[in-house]
Short mmCIF file of C-alpha atoms (C1' of nucleotides) in Angstrom, two decimals:
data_model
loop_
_atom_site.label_atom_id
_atom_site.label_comp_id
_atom_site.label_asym_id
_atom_site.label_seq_id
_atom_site.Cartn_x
_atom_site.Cartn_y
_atom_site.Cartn_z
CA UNK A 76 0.29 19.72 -7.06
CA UNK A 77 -2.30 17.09 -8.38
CA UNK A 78 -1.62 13.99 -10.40
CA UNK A 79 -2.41 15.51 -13.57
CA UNK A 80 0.88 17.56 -14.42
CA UNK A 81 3.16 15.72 -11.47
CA UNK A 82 5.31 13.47 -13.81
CA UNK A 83 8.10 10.80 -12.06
CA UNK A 84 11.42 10.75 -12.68
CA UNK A 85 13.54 7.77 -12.57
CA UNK A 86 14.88 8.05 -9.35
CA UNK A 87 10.94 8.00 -8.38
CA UNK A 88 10.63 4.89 -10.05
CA UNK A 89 13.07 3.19 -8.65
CA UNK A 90 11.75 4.30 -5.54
CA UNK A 91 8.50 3.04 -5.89
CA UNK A 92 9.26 -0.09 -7.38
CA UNK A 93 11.94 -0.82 -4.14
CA UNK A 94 8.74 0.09 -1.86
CA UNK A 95 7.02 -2.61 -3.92
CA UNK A 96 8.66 -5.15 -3.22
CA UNK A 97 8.18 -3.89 0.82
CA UNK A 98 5.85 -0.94 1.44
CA UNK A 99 7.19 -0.52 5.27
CA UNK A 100 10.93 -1.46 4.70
CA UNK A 101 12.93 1.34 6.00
CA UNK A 102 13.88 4.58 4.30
CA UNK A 103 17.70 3.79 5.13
CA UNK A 104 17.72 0.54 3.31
CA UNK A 105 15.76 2.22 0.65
CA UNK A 106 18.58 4.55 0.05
CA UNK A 107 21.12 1.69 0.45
CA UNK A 108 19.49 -0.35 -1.96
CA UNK A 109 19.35 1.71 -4.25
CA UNK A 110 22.79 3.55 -3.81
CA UNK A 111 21.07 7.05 -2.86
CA UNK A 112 21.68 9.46 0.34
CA UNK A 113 19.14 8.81 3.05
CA UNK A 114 18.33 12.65 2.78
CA UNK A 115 17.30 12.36 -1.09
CA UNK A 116 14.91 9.18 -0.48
CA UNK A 117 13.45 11.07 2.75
CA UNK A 118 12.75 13.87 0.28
CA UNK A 119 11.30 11.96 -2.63
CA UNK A 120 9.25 10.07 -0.55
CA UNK A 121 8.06 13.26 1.12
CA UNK A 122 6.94 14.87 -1.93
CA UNK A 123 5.54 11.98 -3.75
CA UNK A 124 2.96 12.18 -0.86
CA UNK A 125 1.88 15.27 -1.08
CA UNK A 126 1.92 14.86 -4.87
CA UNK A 127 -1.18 13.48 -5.70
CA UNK A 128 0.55 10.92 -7.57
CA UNK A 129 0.05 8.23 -5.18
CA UNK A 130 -3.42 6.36 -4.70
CA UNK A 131 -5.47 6.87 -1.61
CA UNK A 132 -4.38 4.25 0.69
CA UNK A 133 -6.77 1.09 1.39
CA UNK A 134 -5.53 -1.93 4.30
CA UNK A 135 -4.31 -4.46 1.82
CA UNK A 136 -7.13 -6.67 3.13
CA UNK A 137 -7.94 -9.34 1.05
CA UNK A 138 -11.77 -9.47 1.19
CA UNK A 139 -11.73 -12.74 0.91
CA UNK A 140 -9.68 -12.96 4.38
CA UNK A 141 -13.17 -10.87 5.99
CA UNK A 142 -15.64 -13.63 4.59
CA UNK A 143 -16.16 -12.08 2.06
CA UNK A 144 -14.66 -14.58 -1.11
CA UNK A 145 -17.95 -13.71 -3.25
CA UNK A 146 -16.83 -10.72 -5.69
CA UNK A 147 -19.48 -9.57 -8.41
CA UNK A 148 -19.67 -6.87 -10.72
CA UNK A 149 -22.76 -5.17 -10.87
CA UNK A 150 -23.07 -3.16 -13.97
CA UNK A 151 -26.25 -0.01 -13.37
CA UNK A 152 -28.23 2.13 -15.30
CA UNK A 153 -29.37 5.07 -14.09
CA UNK A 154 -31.55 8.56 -14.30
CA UNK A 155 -28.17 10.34 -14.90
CA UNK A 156 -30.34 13.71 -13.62
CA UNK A 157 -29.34 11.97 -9.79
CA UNK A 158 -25.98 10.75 -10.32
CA UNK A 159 -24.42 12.12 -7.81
CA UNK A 160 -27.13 10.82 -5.11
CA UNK A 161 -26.37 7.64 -6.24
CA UNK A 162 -22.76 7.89 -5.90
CA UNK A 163 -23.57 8.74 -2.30
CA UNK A 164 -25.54 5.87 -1.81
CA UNK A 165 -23.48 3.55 -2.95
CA UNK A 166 -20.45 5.06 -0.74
CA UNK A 167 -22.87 4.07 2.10
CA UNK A 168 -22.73 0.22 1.10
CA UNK A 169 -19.73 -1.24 2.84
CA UNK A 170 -19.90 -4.11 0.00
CA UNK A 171 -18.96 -1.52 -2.76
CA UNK A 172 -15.24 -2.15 -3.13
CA UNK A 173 -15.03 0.41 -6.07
CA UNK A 174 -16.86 2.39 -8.42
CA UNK A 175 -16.42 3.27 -11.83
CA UNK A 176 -18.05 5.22 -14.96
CA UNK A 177 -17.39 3.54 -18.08
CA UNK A 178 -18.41 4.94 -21.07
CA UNK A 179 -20.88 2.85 -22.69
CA UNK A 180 -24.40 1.57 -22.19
CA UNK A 181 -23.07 1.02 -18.15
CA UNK A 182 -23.42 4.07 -16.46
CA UNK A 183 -22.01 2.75 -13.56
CA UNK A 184 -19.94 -0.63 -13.16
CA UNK A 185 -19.57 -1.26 -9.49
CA UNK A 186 -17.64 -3.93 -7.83
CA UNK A 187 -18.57 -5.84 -4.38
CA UNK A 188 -17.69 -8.27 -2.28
CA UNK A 189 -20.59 -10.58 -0.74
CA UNK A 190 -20.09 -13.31 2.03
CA UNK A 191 -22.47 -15.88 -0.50
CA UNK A 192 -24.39 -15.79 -3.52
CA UNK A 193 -27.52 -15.15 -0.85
CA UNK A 194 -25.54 -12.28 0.37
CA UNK A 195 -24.25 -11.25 -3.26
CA UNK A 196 -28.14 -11.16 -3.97
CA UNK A 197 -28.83 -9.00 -0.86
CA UNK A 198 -25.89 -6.83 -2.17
CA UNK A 199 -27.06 -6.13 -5.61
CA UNK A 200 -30.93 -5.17 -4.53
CA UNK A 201 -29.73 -2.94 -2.19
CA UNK A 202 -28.01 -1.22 -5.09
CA UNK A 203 -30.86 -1.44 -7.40
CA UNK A 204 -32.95 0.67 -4.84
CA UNK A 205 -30.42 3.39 -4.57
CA UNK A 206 -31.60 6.74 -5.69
CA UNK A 207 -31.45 7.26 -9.46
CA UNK A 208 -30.72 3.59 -10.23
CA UNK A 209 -32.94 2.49 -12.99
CA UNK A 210 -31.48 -1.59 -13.41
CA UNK A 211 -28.83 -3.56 -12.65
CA UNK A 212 -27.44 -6.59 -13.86
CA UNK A 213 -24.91 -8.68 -11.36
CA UNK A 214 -21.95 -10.51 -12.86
CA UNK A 215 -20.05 -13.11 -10.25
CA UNK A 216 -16.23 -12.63 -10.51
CA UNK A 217 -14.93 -16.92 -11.21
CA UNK A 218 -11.43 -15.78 -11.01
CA UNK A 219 -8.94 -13.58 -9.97
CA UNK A 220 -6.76 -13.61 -12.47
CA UNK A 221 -3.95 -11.13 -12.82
CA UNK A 222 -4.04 -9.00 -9.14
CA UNK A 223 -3.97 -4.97 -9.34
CA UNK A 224 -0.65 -4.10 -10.31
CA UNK A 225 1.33 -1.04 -11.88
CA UNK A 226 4.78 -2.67 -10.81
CA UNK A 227 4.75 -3.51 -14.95
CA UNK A 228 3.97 -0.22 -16.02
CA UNK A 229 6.53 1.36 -13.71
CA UNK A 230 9.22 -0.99 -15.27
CA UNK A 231 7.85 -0.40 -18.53
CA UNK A 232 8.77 3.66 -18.00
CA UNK A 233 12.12 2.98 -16.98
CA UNK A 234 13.26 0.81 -19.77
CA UNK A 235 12.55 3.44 -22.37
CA UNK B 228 -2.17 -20.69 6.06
CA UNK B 229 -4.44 -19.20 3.65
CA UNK B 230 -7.02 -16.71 2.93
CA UNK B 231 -9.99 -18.68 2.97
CA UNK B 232 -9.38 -20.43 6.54
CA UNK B 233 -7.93 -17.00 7.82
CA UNK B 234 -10.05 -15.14 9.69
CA UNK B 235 -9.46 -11.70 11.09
CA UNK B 236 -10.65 -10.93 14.41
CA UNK B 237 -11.37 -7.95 16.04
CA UNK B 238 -7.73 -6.84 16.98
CA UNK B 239 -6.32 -7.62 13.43
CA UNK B 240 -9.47 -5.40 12.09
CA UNK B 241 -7.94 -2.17 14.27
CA UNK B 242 -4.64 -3.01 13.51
CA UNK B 243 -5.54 -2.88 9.71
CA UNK B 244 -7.59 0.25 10.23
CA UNK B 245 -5.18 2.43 11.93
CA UNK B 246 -2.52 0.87 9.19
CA UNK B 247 -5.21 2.23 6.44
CA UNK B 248 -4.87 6.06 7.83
CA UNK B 249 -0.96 5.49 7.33
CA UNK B 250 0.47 2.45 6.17
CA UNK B 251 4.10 3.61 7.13
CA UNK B 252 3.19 4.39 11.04
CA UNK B 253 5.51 3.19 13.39
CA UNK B 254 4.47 -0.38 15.29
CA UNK B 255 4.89 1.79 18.50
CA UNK B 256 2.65 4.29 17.15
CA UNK B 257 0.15 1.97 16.22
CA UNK B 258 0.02 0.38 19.54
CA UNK B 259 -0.38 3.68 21.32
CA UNK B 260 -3.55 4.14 19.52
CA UNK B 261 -4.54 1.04 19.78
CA UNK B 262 -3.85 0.46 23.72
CA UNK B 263 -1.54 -2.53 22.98
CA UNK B 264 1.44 -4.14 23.79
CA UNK B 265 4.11 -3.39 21.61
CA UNK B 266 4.41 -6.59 21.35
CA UNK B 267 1.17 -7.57 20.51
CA UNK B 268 1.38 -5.37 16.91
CA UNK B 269 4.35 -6.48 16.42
CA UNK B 270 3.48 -10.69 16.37
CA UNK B 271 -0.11 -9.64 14.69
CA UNK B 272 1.39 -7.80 11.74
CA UNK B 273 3.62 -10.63 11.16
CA UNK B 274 1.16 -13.30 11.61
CA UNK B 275 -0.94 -10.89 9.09
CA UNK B 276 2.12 -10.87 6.37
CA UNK B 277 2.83 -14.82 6.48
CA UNK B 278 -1.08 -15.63 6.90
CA UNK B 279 -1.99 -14.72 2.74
CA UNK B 280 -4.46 -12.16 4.13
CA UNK B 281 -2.92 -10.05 2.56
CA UNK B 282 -3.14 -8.78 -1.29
CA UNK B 283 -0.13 -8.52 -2.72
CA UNK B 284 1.53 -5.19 -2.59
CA UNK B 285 1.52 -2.48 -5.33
CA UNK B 286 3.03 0.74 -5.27
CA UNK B 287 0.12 3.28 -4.61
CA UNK B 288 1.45 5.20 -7.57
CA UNK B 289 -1.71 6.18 -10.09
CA UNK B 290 -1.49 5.66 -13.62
CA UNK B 291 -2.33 9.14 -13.78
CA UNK B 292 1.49 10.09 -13.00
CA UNK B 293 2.98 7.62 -14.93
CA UNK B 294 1.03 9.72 -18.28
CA UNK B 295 -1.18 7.00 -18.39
CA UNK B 296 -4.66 9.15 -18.01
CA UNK B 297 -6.52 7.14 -20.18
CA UNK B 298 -8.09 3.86 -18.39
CA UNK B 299 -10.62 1.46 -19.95
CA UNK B 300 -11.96 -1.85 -19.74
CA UNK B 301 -11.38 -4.44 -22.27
CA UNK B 302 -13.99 -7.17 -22.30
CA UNK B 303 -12.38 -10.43 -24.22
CA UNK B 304 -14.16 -13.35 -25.55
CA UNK B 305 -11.77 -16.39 -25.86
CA UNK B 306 -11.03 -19.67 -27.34
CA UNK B 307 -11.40 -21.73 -23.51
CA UNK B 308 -9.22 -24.40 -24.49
CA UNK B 309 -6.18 -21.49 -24.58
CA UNK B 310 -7.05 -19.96 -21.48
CA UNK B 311 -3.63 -20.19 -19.82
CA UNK B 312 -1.69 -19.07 -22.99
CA UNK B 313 -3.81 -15.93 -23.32
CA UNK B 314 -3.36 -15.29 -19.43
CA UNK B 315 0.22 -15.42 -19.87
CA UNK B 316 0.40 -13.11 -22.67
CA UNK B 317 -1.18 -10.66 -20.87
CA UNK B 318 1.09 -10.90 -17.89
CA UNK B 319 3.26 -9.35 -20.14
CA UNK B 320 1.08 -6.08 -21.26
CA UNK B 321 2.78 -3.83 -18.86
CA UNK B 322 -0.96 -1.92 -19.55
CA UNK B 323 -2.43 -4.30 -18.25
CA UNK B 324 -3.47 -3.06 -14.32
CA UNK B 325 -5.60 -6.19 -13.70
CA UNK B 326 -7.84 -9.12 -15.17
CA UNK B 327 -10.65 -10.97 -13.74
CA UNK B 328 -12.51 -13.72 -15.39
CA UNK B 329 -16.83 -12.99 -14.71
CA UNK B 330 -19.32 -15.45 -15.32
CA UNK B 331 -21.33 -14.33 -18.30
CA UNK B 332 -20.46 -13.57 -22.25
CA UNK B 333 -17.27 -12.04 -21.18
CA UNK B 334 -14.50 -14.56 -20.28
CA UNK B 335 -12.27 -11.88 -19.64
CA UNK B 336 -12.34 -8.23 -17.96
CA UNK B 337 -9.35 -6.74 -17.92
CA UNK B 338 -8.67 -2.99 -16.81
CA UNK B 339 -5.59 -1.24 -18.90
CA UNK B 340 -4.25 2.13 -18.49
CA UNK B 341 -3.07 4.27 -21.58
CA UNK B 342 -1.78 7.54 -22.65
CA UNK B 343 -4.38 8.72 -24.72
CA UNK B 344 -7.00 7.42 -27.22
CA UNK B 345 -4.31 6.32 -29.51
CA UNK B 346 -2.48 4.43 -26.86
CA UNK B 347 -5.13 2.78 -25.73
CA UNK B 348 -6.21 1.58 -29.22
CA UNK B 349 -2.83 0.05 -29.95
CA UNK B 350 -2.95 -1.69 -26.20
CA UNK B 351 -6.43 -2.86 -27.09
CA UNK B 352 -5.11 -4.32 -30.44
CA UNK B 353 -2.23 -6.03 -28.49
CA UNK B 354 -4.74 -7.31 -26.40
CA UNK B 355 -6.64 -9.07 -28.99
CA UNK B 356 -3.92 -10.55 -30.71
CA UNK B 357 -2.94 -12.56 -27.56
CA UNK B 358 -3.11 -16.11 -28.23
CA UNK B 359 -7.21 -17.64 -27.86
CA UNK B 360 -8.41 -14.27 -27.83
CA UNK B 361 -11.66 -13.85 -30.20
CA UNK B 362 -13.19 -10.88 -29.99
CA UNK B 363 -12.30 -7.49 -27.77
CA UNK B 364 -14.71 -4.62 -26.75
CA UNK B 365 -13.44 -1.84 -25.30
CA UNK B 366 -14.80 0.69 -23.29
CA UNK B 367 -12.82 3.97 -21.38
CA UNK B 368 -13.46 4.77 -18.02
CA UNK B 369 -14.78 8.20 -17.61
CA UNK B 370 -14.88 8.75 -13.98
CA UNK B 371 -13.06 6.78 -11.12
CA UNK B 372 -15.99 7.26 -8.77
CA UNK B 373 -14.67 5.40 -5.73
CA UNK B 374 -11.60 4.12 -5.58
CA UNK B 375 -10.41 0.59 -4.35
CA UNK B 376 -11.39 -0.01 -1.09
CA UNK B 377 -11.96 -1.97 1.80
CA UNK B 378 -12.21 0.36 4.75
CA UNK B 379 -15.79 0.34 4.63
CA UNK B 380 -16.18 -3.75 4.78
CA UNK B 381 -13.79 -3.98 7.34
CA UNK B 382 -15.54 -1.32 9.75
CA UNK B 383 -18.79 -3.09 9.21
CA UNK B 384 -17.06 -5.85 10.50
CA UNK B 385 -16.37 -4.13 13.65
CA UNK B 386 -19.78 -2.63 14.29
CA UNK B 387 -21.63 -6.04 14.49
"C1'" DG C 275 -5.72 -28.58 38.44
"C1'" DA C 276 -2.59 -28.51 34.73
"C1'" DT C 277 -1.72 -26.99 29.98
"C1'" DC C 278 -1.86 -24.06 26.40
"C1'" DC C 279 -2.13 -19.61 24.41
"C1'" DA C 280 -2.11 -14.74 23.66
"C1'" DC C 281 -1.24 -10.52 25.83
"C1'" DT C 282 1.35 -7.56 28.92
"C1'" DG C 283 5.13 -4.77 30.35
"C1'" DG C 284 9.73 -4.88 30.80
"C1'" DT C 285 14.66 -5.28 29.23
"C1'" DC C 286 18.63 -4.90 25.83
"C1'" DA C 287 21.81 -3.29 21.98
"C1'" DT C 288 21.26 -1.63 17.50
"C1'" DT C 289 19.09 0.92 13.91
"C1'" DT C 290 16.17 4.46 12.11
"C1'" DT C 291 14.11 8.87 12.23
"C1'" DG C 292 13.46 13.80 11.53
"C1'" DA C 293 15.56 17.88 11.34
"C1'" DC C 294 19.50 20.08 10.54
"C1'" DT C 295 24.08 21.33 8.16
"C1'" DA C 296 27.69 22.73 4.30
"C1'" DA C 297 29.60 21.36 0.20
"C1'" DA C 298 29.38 19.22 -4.31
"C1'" DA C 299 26.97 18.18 -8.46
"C1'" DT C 300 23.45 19.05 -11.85
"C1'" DC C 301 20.09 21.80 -14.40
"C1'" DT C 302 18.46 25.86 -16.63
"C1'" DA C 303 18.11 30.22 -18.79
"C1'" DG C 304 20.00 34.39 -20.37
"C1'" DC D 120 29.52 29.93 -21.43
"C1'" DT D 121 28.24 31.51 -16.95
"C1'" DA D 122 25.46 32.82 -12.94
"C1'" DG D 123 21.78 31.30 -10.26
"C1'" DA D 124 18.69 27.90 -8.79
"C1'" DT D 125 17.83 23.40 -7.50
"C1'" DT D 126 19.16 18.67 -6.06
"C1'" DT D 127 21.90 15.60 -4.13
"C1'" DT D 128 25.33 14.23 -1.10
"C1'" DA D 129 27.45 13.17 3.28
"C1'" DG D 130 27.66 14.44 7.64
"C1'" DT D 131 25.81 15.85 12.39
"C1'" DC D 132 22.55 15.39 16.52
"C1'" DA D 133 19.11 13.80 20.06
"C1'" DA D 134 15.05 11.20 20.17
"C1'" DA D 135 12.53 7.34 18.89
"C1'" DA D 136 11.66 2.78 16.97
"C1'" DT D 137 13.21 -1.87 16.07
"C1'" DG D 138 13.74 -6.88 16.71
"C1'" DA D 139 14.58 -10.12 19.88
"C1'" DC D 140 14.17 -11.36 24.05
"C1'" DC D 141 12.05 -12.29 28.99
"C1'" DA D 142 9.05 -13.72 33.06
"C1'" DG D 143 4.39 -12.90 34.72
"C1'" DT D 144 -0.79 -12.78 34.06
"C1'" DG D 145 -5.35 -14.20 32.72
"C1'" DG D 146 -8.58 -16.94 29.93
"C1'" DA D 147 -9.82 -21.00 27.73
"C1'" DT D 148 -9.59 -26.17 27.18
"C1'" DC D 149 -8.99 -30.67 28.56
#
DNA sequence: GATCCACTGGTCATTTTGACTAAAATCTAG
DNA sequence: CTAGATTTTAGTCAAAATGACCAGTGGATC
């Protein structure tokens, strides 16, 4: 099963958008909550797991909370013949929070987190020398200004 | 308490690593593998909750399974003086996964999921009709090459 | 030397878990 | 419409985890 054909169904929903509010509240309140037998959360929950549907899990770690409360986007061109050395290169770089291919003049638009603008600096040269990386240009993230969320979308499904 | 006097120390940084492998695990678990008091995980992961460490949680569900395949970024330029009106306008895009404000041209990056091509042109167009919004540019995400993370920052952490 | 603090290791009653049922309800296809 | 498949329910069980306690220990700080 992979996150391509796996579709949710409503009960899923309202599964995932209980766990939102609490990702480690109990299954049996779950089902209370939302007026289901314990045996059919236990079961939903199960298989949404091993469903591809659900991202890979990541501490909920505010990097700001490690000293880390510079975030930047560095956007990078690059020899697309060594893409994929790149991509391992930046995996390496414990500041890369996330990576992304946009389509576009950006062949790569990576995010980071960086202690200081010094450290930002330090961050964004040693992406520049990765393998394949032809120029990069570093934009500083002011603001944070509407969180990761999909709690909206997720609503959005069941109302129609 | 907040998350720029928080810091984690070393503890909290296992605690959150072992929680990354599973973020369901048992306390009791976790302090098995950690050698700890029960106790111990128990008052940390509180402390951690209440101390805005934290990022608020999302269901880990991808767009992907909600039929929204189709991700992009939407660069905005905007009219600063409505700043606040266009933020809350696109509180309400359900599409809309997340918005940060970058220093540079771009006032606003925001990340929106869609169905398909279509879908994501009419989200783009709602986008740029939200109040002090200028100008929009657009650009789909082709690859997600690594995903969200912190695991990496947070083991560097560790090591030094 | 006293005080504070976090951690330990222990208790307790209560709740939750995982792994099972069998029966009812719901879906689906011929 | 009906037979078969699938899901959901509501129930069981022993084992484990929970939250809320406790007194005792060891390290810092004053």
């Amino acid at each position: 099963m992979n996150s391509d054909t796996y579709q949710l169904d409503e009960t899923d929903r309202r599964i995932l958008l209980a766990l939102d509010a609490d990702p480690r509240v109990p299954i049996m309140m779950l089902a209370q909550q939302l007026g289901l037998a314990r045996g059919t959360v236990q079961t939903r929950l199960e298989r949404l797991a091993h469903s591809g549907a659900l991202r890979p899990n990541t501490s909920r770690i505010l990097p700001a909370a490690m000293g880390r409360g510079v975030s930047a986007f560095v956007s990078a061109e690059l020899n697309q013949a060594s893409l994929n050395e790149a991509i391992a290169a930046l995996r390496q770089i414990p500041e890369v929070l996330e990576c992304v291919a946009p389509a576009g003049d950006t062949d790569l638009l990576i995010r980071v987190a960086a202690t200081d603008p010094d450290d930002l600096y330090r961050v964004s040269e040693e992406i520049r020398l990765c393998p394949g990386i032809t120029r990069t240009s570093t934009s500083m993230i002011l603001r944070d200004v509407i969180p990761f969320r999909t709690t909206e979308l997720l609503k959005k499904l069941s109302k129609d």
